[in-house]
Amino acid sequence: MTPDLPEITPNKELIRVGEGVIDFDVVVVGGGNAALCAAIRAAETGASVALFERAPKDYRGGNSRHTRNFRCMHRDPKGVLTGSYDEDEFYDDLLKVTKGNTDEDLARLAIRESESCYDWMLGQGCFFQESLSGTLSLSRTNAFFLGGGKALVNAYYNRLEAQNVSIFYQATVLDVVIRDRRFDGVLVDLNGEQKYVRSRAIVLASGGFEADKDWLARAWGDAAKNFLIRGTPYNTGEVLKRVLETGADQIGDPTQCHAVAIDGRAPEYDGGIVTRVDCVPFSIVVNQAGHRFYDEGEDVWPKRYAIWGRLVAKQPGQVAYAIIDSKSKDLFMPTVFSATVTDSLDEMAVQLGLSRDQFLATVNEFNTGCGRGEFFPTELDGLETKGVQPAKTNWARPIDTPPFYGYELRPGVTFTYLGFRVGPDAKVSFGGLPSDNVWAAGEIMAGSILGEGYLAGFGMTIGTAFGRIAGKEAGAHARSSAG
Amino acid sequence: MQDQVLDEAKRQLAVCNACRYCEGFCSAFKAMTRYRAFDTETVIHMSNLCHNCQACYHSCQYTVPHEFELNLPSALANVRVESWESHVPFPVLSKLFQSSPLVSLVSVVVVSILFWLVAGIPWLAADTFYDLISHSVLVLIFGPLFLAPLLILFVGLGRYWKTVNGERITRQQLADAFRAAANLKNLDGGAGQGCNYEKDDRYSQSRRWAHQATMYGFLLCFASTSIATVMHYGFGLVAPYPLMSLPKLFGVTGGILLTLGTSKLIYLKTKANPLLEASSRRGSDYGFVTLLWFVSTSGLLLYWAGGTTIAGTLLILHLASIACLFVSIPFSKMVHGFFRITALIREAQLQRT
Ligand SMILES: Cc1cc2nc3c(=O)[nH]c(=O)nc-3n(C[C@H](O)[C@H](O)[C@H](O)COP(=O)(O)OP(=O)(O)OC[C@H]3O[C@@H](n4cnc5c(N)ncnc54)[C@H](O)[C@@H]3O)c2cc1C
Ligand code: SF4
Ligand code: SF4
């Protein structure tokens, strides 16, 4: 469990006697992007909708509040999106990062849906902005939310209020009662008081389990204790676990997670985007023992940042250190925490607590191995080391011009892949058969589409696309079964 | 300037600069992306670019209770008000005028009594404007009252220009800056959706409209007075003017706009979250807007009350409030407009180089 979240013991008795029942047409579990899209759509069908968000209002919106854009298919320049980005190109991009580990039908469905998401989002009161400075490469493929994910989430909550959806904060779903693929009700802790809530349909959108370090530790070993969680502490996967226990089909395995190398001084949870450290390609990265362990210049940073979480996770103490010299200090996005600055490498070893002799030997070996050639920070420049293990294959310039700058890196978990298998109607499948009245959207089912790897902005695309589908279907189901 | 205020703004800007999600809202954020670290001059420049639209607070994932405790609208507002004070001569007066809303009220009363003493009480029988107070007396009083504060203000702006390393100004830069001010671009939220103020995290255009009604109302009134002065001295045309004359047309429309705009601003302010503004200035802001409201409302009432028994008292109060407004220009919230336009010009220079 996370440190400051209270452990709540579900009162199963309430389920047995059905006490404290509140009735709704549709219950939506979660308060992030997928849940919000689902609730809006469900309410549009005329269904009465309850949304349970575990976080207090200040922290509503899960990981979605940390996002900045979503990936969007479009045929012509559209709003803030330049050029065109068609289905096939989008799908190809996806295939590349997932190495083919993709469900083509569902992926294409999400891609096609994304085209209409843009206008739909505008219609809900969201606004977009041009690509942020430093992200020009995304201006064609990704639409940035004006103000970021929190502004997006605010707009959706305002929309729900206008629709008279019942929004409950500090509402933790403790148990989900599903018998023979049929959902009955949820046991929910409403600000300290437990209630059994029945509804005709349920949309599960409570995210992954990345904030449950015990669960991560079962998959990763004790190393997981040293992981930092980039997003919300509320995504502990209770609902995921409960529903899997009722026989829902699991997709993905718990070792799969998206982890990047972030500033080691980041808060344990919720550090979000600002904790990134983008200097790796221009640095050498060493572990505590003072050894380099991977090619820092293998590719441009946007294509490599996602492997560094795992690389650092494998080092002793799950920590590593990126060191640059003054030549490179302005070549990457500013960092939120200032670097350790020293006039000598000796001093750097002392201040970062590195094994001094080995560190100096490593730098020395690296510097001697640096070749000559022209340095281009923004493209693969082929400036590589000779006779150094491991080689650095681009941007290899000696670390020799004081002052020196050092950053501590730790693995920061973005999200997990383990989830439910769903069909194109976003219904959760149980033993290969679609459930009667259980839908899922967002992170909790993203594994159905993305087996591995990640494409920037696709998480929000999946959540919006499947959230909308799930909400609409659940609403329609509830309305028709209400007679 | 207080170090804590500057340091706090710098600390928050470092978080924003690593994030940049709010880049599209305003020119303060556009300016931010040019820097890797923030020196005092840059922070002062950005603080005067910030229009306190508050969008970057409501959109921020790092506001309290998050440990990063972001509240950029307030951090920049605190720097901003101190930057005025530290550049305009006689900071004691700035402190005085911004200490409490009562200062405006008390000064209007005091000046009224002074006028009363100067003008005597013969206005009961008056039937033209200048029967009440002779034009020469008016000019004698208002000339220096008007010029001295302007002088002080421009000294302050000159110092500010130095601080922000201003360069020679081109016509293009002026055009950029005045265009942004004319439609209050920086309160349009970046996508035209307006700002956050009286409705929490919902956007609205109310503040923008109310501000522009106030600003244009004020400018029209100012134009009316200027034209009247020219008509008086240049053409020997003496007030009162008919309704279909420039001074009156400008004066009445301006007065109405100003009264409506300031009323709305006051109302909106009662709905806004005080934690997102300069913590020390909320009271004096009320005082300032109320003073503006009184200037225009008493002016309008004068048109209506002409020839009646209350006209005299009203006129004294009206003139006294104008005097107070002018005297306090460099020291009250009124300076914000002058510093803002200066900042916009500087920003135009920086953006075009
Ligand atoms: C720092 C960061 C930046 C990111 N940037 C991007 C980006 O720019 N673009 C992109 O596409 N993706 C991005 N992602 C990934 C993105 O956040 C996710 O793909 C997306 O937010 C998933 O949405 P969701 O609604 O499924 O989950 P979430 O938004 O995480 O919502 C889950 C919700 O469920 C609630 N919840 C959890 N358990 C319970 C319970 N038991 N009872 C009730 N409620 C519960 C949580 O409180 C939360 O509100 C980013 C992630 C991080 C961490
Ligand atoms: S105010 Fe918050 S969301 Fe906006 S740029 Fe700054 S840190 Fe990012
Ligand atoms: S309050 Fe508005 S104008 Fe000021 S910095 Fe934030 S977004 Fe820009």
PDB file of N, CA and C and ligand atoms in Angstrom, chain B residues 13 22 24-29 46-47 49-57 72-74 76 80 186-187 189 195 276, ligand 3:
ATOM      1  N   LEU B  13       8.852  29.442 -11.059  1.00  0.00           N
ATOM      2  CA  LEU B  13       9.128  29.495 -12.499  1.00  0.00           C
ATOM      3  C   LEU B  13      10.012  28.332 -12.934  1.00  0.00           C
ATOM      4  N   CYS B  22       1.367  25.371 -19.590  1.00  0.00           N
ATOM      5  CA  CYS B  22       0.531  26.577 -19.661  1.00  0.00           C
ATOM      6  C   CYS B  22       0.996  27.548 -20.737  1.00  0.00           C
ATOM      7  N   GLY B  24       0.427  28.164 -23.718  1.00  0.00           N
ATOM      8  CA  GLY B  24      -0.488  28.823 -24.649  1.00  0.00           C
ATOM      9  C   GLY B  24      -1.369  29.892 -24.031  1.00  0.00           C
ATOM     10  N   PHE B  25      -1.329  30.047 -22.721  1.00  0.00           N
ATOM     11  CA  PHE B  25      -2.273  30.967 -22.089  1.00  0.00           C
ATOM     12  C   PHE B  25      -1.933  32.434 -22.333  1.00  0.00           C
ATOM     13  N   CYS B  26      -0.657  32.795 -22.255  1.00  0.00           N
ATOM     14  CA  CYS B  26      -0.370  34.231 -22.179  1.00  0.00           C
ATOM     15  C   CYS B  26       1.061  34.528 -22.593  1.00  0.00           C
ATOM     16  N   SER B  27       1.378  35.814 -22.693  1.00  0.00           N
ATOM     17  CA  SER B  27       2.735  36.171 -23.115  1.00  0.00           C
ATOM     18  C   SER B  27       3.764  35.991 -22.008  1.00  0.00           C
ATOM     19  N   ALA B  28       3.342  35.959 -20.760  1.00  0.00           N
ATOM     20  CA  ALA B  28       4.325  35.694 -19.701  1.00  0.00           C
ATOM     21  C   ALA B  28       4.945  34.310 -19.928  1.00  0.00           C
ATOM     22  N   PHE B  29       4.102  33.358 -20.280  1.00  0.00           N
ATOM     23  CA  PHE B  29       4.623  32.007 -20.513  1.00  0.00           C
ATOM     24  C   PHE B  29       5.458  31.922 -21.778  1.00  0.00           C
ATOM     25  N   MET B  46       8.469  39.418 -16.501  1.00  0.00           N
ATOM     26  CA  MET B  46       7.359  38.462 -16.618  1.00  0.00           C
ATOM     27  C   MET B  46       6.211  38.836 -15.707  1.00  0.00           C
ATOM     28  N   SER B  47       6.536  39.350 -14.531  1.00  0.00           N
ATOM     29  CA  SER B  47       5.456  39.663 -13.588  1.00  0.00           C
ATOM     30  C   SER B  47       4.573  40.774 -14.146  1.00  0.00           C
ATOM     31  N   LEU B  49       4.099  41.252 -17.358  1.00  0.00           N
ATOM     32  CA  LEU B  49       3.370  40.697 -18.500  1.00  0.00           C
ATOM     33  C   LEU B  49       2.140  39.942 -18.023  1.00  0.00           C
ATOM     34  N   CYS B  50       2.249  39.356 -16.846  1.00  0.00           N
ATOM     35  CA  CYS B  50       1.144  38.542 -16.328  1.00  0.00           C
ATOM     36  C   CYS B  50      -0.063  39.417 -16.046  1.00  0.00           C
ATOM     37  N   HIS B  51      -1.214  39.014 -16.577  1.00  0.00           N
ATOM     38  CA  HIS B  51      -2.458  39.762 -16.381  1.00  0.00           C
ATOM     39  C   HIS B  51      -3.327  39.140 -15.290  1.00  0.00           C
ATOM     40  N   ASN B  52      -2.757  38.212 -14.559  1.00  0.00           N
ATOM     41  CA  ASN B  52      -3.512  37.542 -13.493  1.00  0.00           C
ATOM     42  C   ASN B  52      -4.794  36.896 -14.019  1.00  0.00           C
ATOM     43  N   CYS B  53      -4.690  36.195 -15.132  1.00  0.00           N
ATOM     44  CA  CYS B  53      -5.885  35.524 -15.661  1.00  0.00           C
ATOM     45  C   CYS B  53      -6.191  34.268 -14.863  1.00  0.00           C
ATOM     46  N   GLN B  54      -5.242  33.825 -14.074  1.00  0.00           N
ATOM     47  CA  GLN B  54      -5.422  32.734 -13.124  1.00  0.00           C
ATOM     48  C   GLN B  54      -5.571  31.354 -13.757  1.00  0.00           C
ATOM     49  N   ALA B  55      -5.503  31.293 -15.074  1.00  0.00           N
ATOM     50  CA  ALA B  55      -5.652  29.997 -15.737  1.00  0.00           C
ATOM     51  C   ALA B  55      -4.529  29.045 -15.323  1.00  0.00           C
ATOM     52  N   CYS B  56      -3.334  29.586 -15.141  1.00  0.00           N
ATOM     53  CA  CYS B  56      -2.218  28.697 -14.829  1.00  0.00           C
ATOM     54  C   CYS B  56      -2.300  28.187 -13.398  1.00  0.00           C
ATOM     55  N   TYR B  57      -3.162  28.749 -12.593  1.00  0.00           N
ATOM     56  CA  TYR B  57      -3.391  28.150 -11.282  1.00  0.00           C
ATOM     57  C   TYR B  57      -4.354  26.973 -11.414  1.00  0.00           C
ATOM     58  N   LEU B  72       1.298  30.410  -9.316  1.00  0.00           N
ATOM     59  CA  LEU B  72       2.041  31.397 -10.085  1.00  0.00           C
ATOM     60  C   LEU B  72       1.323  32.750 -10.180  1.00  0.00           C
ATOM     61  N   PRO B  73      -0.008  32.767 -10.344  1.00  0.00           N
ATOM     62  CA  PRO B  73      -0.662  34.087 -10.408  1.00  0.00           C
ATOM     63  C   PRO B  73      -0.333  34.943  -9.182  1.00  0.00           C
ATOM     64  N   SER B  74      -0.337  34.323  -8.024  1.00  0.00           N
ATOM     65  CA  SER B  74      -0.054  35.094  -6.819  1.00  0.00           C
ATOM     66  C   SER B  74       1.428  35.425  -6.711  1.00  0.00           C
ATOM     67  N   LEU B  76       3.571  35.907  -9.059  1.00  0.00           N
ATOM     68  CA  LEU B  76       3.919  36.994  -9.978  1.00  0.00           C
ATOM     69  C   LEU B  76       3.268  38.306  -9.545  1.00  0.00           C
ATOM     70  N   ARG B  80       5.016  41.790  -8.955  1.00  0.00           N
ATOM     71  CA  ARG B  80       4.548  42.914  -9.760  1.00  0.00           C
ATOM     72  C   ARG B  80       4.308  44.161  -8.899  1.00  0.00           C
ATOM     73  N   ASN B 186      -4.171  39.218 -23.413  1.00  0.00           N
ATOM     74  CA  ASN B 186      -3.690  38.307 -22.378  1.00  0.00           C
ATOM     75  C   ASN B 186      -4.748  37.878 -21.375  1.00  0.00           C
ATOM     76  N   LEU B 187      -5.959  38.363 -21.552  1.00  0.00           N
ATOM     77  CA  LEU B 187      -7.036  37.783 -20.736  1.00  0.00           C
ATOM     78  C   LEU B 187      -7.952  36.933 -21.609  1.00  0.00           C
ATOM     79  N   GLY B 189      -7.150  34.031 -22.712  1.00  0.00           N
ATOM     80  CA  GLY B 189      -6.905  32.637 -22.379  1.00  0.00           C
ATOM     81  C   GLY B 189      -6.129  31.875 -23.445  1.00  0.00           C
ATOM     82  N   CYS B 195     -10.849  34.126 -19.183  1.00  0.00           N
ATOM     83  CA  CYS B 195      -9.957  33.821 -18.068  1.00  0.00           C
ATOM     84  C   CYS B 195     -10.712  33.169 -16.916  1.00  0.00           C
ATOM     85  N   LEU B 276      -5.243  34.117  -5.031  1.00  0.00           N
ATOM     86  CA  LEU B 276      -4.565  34.099  -6.323  1.00  0.00           C
ATOM     87  C   LEU B 276      -4.088  35.487  -6.748  1.00  0.00           C
TER      88      LEU B 276
HETATM   89  S1  SF4 C   3      -2.056  34.154 -14.356  1.00  0.00           S
HETATM   90 FE1  SF4 C   3      -2.581  34.083 -16.509  1.00  0.00          FE
HETATM   91  S2  SF4 C   3      -1.480  35.802 -17.361  1.00  0.00           S
HETATM   92 FE2  SF4 C   3      -0.515  35.339 -15.414  1.00  0.00          FE
HETATM   93  S3  SF4 C   3       1.124  33.911 -15.867  1.00  0.00           S
HETATM   94 FE3  SF4 C   3      -0.666  32.710 -15.339  1.00  0.00          FE
HETATM   95  S4  SF4 C   3      -1.586  32.245 -17.314  1.00  0.00           S
HETATM   96 FE4  SF4 C   3      -0.220  33.982 -17.638  1.00  0.00          FE
END
